[in-house]
Short mmCIF file of C-alpha atoms in Angstrom, two decimals:
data_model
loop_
_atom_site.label_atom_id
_atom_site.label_comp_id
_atom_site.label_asym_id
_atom_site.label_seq_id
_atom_site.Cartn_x
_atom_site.Cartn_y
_atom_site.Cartn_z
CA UNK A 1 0.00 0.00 0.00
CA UNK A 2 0.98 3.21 -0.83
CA UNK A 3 3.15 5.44 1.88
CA UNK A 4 0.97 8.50 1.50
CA UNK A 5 -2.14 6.52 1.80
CA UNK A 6 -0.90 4.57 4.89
CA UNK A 7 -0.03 8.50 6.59
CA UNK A 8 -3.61 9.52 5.45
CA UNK A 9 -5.29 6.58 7.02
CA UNK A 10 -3.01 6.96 10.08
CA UNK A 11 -4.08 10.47 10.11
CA UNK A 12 -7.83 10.15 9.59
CA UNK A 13 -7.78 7.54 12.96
CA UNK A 14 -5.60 9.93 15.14
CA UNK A 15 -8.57 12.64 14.86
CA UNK A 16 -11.25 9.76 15.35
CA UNK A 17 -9.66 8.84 18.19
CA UNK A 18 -9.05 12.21 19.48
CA UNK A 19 -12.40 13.00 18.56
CA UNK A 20 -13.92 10.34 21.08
CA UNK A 21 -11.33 11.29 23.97
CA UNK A 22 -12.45 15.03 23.84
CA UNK A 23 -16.42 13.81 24.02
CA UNK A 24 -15.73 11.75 27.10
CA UNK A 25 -13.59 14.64 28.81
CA UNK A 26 -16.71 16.73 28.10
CA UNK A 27 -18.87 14.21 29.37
CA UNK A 28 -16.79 14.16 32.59
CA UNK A 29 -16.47 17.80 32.57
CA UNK A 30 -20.08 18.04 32.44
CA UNK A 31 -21.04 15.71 35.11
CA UNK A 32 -17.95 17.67 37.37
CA UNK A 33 -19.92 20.99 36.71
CA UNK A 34 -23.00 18.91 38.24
CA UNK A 35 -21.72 17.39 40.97
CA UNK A 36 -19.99 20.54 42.01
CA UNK A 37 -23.22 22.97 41.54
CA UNK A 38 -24.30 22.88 45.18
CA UNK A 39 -22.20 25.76 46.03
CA UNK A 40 -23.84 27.78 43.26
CA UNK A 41 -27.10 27.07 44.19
CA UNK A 42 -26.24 27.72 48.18
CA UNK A 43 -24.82 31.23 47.07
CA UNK A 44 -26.78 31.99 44.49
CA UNK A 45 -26.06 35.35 44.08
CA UNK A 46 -23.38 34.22 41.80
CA UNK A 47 -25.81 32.85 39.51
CA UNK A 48 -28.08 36.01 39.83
CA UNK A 49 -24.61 38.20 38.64
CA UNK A 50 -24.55 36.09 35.65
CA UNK A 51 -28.02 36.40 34.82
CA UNK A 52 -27.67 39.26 34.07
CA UNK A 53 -24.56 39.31 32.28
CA UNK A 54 -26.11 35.93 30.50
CA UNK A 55 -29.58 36.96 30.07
CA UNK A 56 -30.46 40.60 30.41
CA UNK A 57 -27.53 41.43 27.82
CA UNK A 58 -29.01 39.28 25.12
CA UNK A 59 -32.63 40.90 25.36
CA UNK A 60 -31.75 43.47 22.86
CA UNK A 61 -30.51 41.20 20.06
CA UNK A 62 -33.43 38.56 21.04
CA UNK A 63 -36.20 41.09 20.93
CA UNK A 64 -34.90 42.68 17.94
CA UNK A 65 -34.71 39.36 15.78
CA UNK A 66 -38.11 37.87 17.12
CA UNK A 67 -39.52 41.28 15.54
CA UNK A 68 -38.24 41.08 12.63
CA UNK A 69 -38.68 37.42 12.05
CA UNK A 70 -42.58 37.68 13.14
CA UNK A 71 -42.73 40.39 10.58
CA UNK A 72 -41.22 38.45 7.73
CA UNK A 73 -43.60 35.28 8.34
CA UNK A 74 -46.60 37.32 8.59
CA UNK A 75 -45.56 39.11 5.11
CA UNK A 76 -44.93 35.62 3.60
CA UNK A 77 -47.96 33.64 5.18
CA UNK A 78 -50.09 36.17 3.88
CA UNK A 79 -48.47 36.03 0.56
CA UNK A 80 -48.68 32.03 0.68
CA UNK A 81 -52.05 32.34 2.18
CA UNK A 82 -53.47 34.54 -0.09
CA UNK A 83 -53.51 32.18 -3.44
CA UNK A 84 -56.08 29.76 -1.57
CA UNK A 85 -57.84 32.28 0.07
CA UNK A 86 -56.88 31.48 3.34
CA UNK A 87 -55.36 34.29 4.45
CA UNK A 88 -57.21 34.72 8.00
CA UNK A 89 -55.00 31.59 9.18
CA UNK A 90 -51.58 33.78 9.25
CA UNK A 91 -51.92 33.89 12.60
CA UNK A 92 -51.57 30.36 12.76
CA UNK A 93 -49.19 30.08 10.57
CA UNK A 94 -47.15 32.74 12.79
CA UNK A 95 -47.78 31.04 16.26
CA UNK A 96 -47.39 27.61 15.21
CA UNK A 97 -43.84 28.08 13.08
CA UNK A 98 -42.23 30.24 15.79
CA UNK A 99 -43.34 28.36 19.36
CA UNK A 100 -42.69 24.91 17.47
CA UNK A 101 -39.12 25.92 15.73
CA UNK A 102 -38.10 28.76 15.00
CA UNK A 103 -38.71 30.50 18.42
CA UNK A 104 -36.84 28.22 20.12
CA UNK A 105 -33.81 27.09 17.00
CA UNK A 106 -33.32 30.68 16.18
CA UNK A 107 -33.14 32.14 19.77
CA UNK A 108 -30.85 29.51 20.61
CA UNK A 109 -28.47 30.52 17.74
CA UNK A 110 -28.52 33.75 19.16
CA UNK A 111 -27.76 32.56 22.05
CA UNK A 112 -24.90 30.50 21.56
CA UNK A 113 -23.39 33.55 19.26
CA UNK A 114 -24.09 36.36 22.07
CA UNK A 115 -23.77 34.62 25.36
CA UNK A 116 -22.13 31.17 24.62
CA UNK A 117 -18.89 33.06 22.76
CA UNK A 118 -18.94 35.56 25.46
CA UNK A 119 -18.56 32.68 28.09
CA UNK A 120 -16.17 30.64 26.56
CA UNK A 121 -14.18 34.09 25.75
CA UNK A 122 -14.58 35.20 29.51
CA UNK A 123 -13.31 31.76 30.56
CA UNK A 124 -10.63 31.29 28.36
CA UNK A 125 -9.21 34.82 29.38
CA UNK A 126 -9.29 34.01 33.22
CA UNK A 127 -7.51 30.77 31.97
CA UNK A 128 -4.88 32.61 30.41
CA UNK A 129 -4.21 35.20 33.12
CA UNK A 130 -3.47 32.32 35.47
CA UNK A 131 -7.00 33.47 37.48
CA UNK A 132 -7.98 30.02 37.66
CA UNK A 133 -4.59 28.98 38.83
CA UNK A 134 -4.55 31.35 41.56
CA UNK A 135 -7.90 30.11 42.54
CA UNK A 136 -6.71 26.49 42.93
CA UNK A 137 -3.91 27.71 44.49
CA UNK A 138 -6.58 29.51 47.41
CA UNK A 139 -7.92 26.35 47.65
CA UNK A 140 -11.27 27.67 45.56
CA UNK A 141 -12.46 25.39 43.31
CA UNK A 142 -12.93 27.40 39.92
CA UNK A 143 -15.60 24.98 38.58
CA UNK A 144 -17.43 25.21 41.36
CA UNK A 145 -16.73 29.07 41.71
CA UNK A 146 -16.69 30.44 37.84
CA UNK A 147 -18.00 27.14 35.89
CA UNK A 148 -21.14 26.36 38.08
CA UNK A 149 -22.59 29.73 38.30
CA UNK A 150 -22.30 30.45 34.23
CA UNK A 151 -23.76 27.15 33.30
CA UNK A 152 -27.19 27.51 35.47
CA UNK A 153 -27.68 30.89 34.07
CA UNK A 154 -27.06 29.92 31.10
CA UNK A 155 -29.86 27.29 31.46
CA UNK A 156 -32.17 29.25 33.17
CA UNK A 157 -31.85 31.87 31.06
CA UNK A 158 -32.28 30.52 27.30
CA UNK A 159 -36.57 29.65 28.00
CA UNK A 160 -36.87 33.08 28.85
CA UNK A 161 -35.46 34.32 26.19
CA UNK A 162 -37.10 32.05 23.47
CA UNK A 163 -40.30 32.83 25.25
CA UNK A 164 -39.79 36.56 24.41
CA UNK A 165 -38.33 35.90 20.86
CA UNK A 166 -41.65 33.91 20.04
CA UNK A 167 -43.82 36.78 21.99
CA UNK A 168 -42.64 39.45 19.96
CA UNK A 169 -42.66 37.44 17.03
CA UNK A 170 -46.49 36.61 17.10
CA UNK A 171 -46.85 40.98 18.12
CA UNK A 172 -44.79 41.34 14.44
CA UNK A 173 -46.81 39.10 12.53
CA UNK A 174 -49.48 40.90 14.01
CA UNK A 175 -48.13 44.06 13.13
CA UNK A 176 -47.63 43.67 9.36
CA UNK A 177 -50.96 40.96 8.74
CA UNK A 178 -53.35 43.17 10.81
CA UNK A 179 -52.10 46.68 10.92
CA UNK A 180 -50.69 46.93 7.81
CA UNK A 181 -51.71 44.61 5.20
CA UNK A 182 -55.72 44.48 7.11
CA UNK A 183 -56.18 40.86 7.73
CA UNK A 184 -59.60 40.80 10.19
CA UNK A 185 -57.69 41.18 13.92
CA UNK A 186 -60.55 39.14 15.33
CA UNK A 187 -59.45 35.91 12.92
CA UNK A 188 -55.69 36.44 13.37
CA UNK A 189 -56.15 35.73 16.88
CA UNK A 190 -59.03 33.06 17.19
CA UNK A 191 -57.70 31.14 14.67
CA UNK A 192 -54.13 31.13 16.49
CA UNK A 193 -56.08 30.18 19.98
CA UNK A 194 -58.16 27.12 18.38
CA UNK A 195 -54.61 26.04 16.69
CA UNK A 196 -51.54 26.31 18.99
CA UNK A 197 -51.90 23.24 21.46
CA UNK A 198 -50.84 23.70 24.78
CA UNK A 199 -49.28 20.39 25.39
CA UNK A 200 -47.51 19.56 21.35
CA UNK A 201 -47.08 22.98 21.03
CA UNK A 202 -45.82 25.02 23.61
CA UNK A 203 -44.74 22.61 26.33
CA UNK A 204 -42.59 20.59 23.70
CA UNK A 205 -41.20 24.64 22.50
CA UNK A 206 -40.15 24.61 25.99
CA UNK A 207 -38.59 21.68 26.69
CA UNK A 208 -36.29 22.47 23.29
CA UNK A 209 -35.18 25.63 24.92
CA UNK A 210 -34.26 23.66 27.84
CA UNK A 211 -32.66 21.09 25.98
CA UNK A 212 -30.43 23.88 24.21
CA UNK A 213 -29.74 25.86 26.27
CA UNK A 214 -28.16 22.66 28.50
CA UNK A 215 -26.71 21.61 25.14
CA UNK A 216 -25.05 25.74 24.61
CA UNK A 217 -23.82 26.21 27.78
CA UNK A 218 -22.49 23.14 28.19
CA UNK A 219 -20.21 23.66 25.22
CA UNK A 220 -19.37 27.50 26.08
CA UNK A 221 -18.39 26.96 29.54
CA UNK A 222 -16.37 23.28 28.65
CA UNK A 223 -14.68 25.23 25.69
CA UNK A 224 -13.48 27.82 27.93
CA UNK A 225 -12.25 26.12 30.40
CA UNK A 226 -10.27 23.75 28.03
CA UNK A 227 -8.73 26.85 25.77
CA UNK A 228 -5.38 27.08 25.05
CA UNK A 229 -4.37 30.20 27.70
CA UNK A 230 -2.81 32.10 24.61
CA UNK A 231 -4.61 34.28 22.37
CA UNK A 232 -5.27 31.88 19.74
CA UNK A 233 -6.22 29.81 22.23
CA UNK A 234 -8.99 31.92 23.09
CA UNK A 235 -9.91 33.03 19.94
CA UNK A 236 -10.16 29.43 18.47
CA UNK A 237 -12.37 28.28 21.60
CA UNK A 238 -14.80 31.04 21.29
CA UNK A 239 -14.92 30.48 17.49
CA UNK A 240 -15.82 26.42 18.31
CA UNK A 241 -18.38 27.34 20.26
CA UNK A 242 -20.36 29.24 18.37
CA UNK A 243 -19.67 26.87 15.10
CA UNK A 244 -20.36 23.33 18.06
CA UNK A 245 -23.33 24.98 19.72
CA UNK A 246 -24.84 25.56 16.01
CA UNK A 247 -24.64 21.89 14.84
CA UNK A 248 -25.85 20.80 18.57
CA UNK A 249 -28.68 22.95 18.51
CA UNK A 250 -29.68 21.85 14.30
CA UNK A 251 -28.96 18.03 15.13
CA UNK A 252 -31.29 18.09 18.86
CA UNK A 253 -33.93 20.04 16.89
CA UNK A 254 -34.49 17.12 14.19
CA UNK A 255 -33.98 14.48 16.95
CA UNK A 256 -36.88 16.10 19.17
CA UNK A 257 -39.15 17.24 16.28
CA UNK A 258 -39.01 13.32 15.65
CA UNK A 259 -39.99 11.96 18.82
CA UNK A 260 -42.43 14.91 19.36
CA UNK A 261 -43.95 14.26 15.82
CA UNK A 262 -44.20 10.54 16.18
CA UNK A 263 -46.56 11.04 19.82
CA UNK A 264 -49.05 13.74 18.18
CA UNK A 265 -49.26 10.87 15.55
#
């Protein structure tokens, strides 16, 4: 057999192989981050703090989107709508697309762009300035002092947020189908109210954002805490992040539509 398709073989196993040790490090970072979440939780001021750096800082871009991408399917669900005369059901349309995907897939994008690169950047820096060092070296356990507190605000902060993407989504569908285009306001919204389903519908929206927002964090705070404490190192972790969380968030979506699919069948 060739030399250079030996090396390429060789080369192709290596990553494979690295591939699998860096899941299970994750997996025992993860479970680590668990286990040592009590003291979060006891203080959890610390997770309050991050809230806000987490959560309140990514209203504007959340709000902002959720507008614009309300106002975009009520312009095209009327357009759709409109050739079979069935343009009273764009409210419908509107609720049903945005609390079954795209409230939660899209707010989770944003998500792991705004809040899961700014973790893993925040991380990777107090990795590189030897803070986390000088924490072990207190006898502080950074996990359970700077990991913890990040990754349950994280989580508790990404179904709040797709709840207000999807809010002020349905207000800009309303916006452009009833205010500006004239679709009868009393349809928009009774036909949304007999059609959007408590339990299919908005309880399985929610558990996605919970499921992503697990999935995000995870990633941000696992990616930080493993960067290189250089500059690159830093800059690659944030950018593997944002590119991880974005296949994690595309590949769970399928996977729960499935499941959540197959038991309204």
């Amino acid at each position: 057999m060739p030399r250079r398709i030996v090396i390429g073989i060789r080369g192709v196993g290596h990553r494979v192989i690295d591939s699998i040790w860096r899941l299970g490090y994750a997996s025992r970072f993860f479970l680590l981050t668990l286990l040592k979440s009590g003291t979060s939780l006891r203080r959890f001021g610390l997770v309050i703090r991050e809230l806000y750096f987490t959560g309140v800082l990514s209203l504007i871009i959340i709000l902002v989107s959720g507008l614009f991408v309300g106002m975009v399917l009520g312009l095209q669900g009327y357009e759709t709508l409109q050739k079979y005369g069935a343009e009273s059901a764009v409210g419908t349309l509107v609720a049903l697309s945005l609390v079954r995907e795209l409230g939660p897939v899209v707010a989770a994008l944003l998500f792991a762009s705004r809040a899961g690169s700014a973790i893993t950047a925040e991380i990777g820096l107090m990795k590189a300035t030897e803070q986390l060092a000088a924490m072990e070296m207190m006898a502080v356990d950074p996990i359970a002092r700077v990991v913890a507190p990040r990754f349950w605000a994280g989580v508790i902060s990404m179904p709040f947020l797709a709840a207000l993407f999807s809010t002020i989504g349905v207000f800009g569908g309303y916006l452009v189908a009833v205010v500006v285009i004239g679709v009868d306001e009393g349809s928009f919204w009774s036909q949304m109210q007999n059609a959007v389903d408590f339990r299919y519908d908005i309880v399985n929206g929610i558990i996605k954002t919970c499921v992503f927002g697990v999935a995000v964090t995870a990633i941000a705070v696992f990616e930080g805490y493993d960067a290189s404490p250089t500059a690159e190192g830093v800059s690659g972790a944030t950018t593997r992040t944002v590119v991880t969380s974005s296949l994690a968030i595309l590949g769970l979506d399928f996977v729960l539509t499935s499941f959540m699919f197959r038991g309204m069948s």
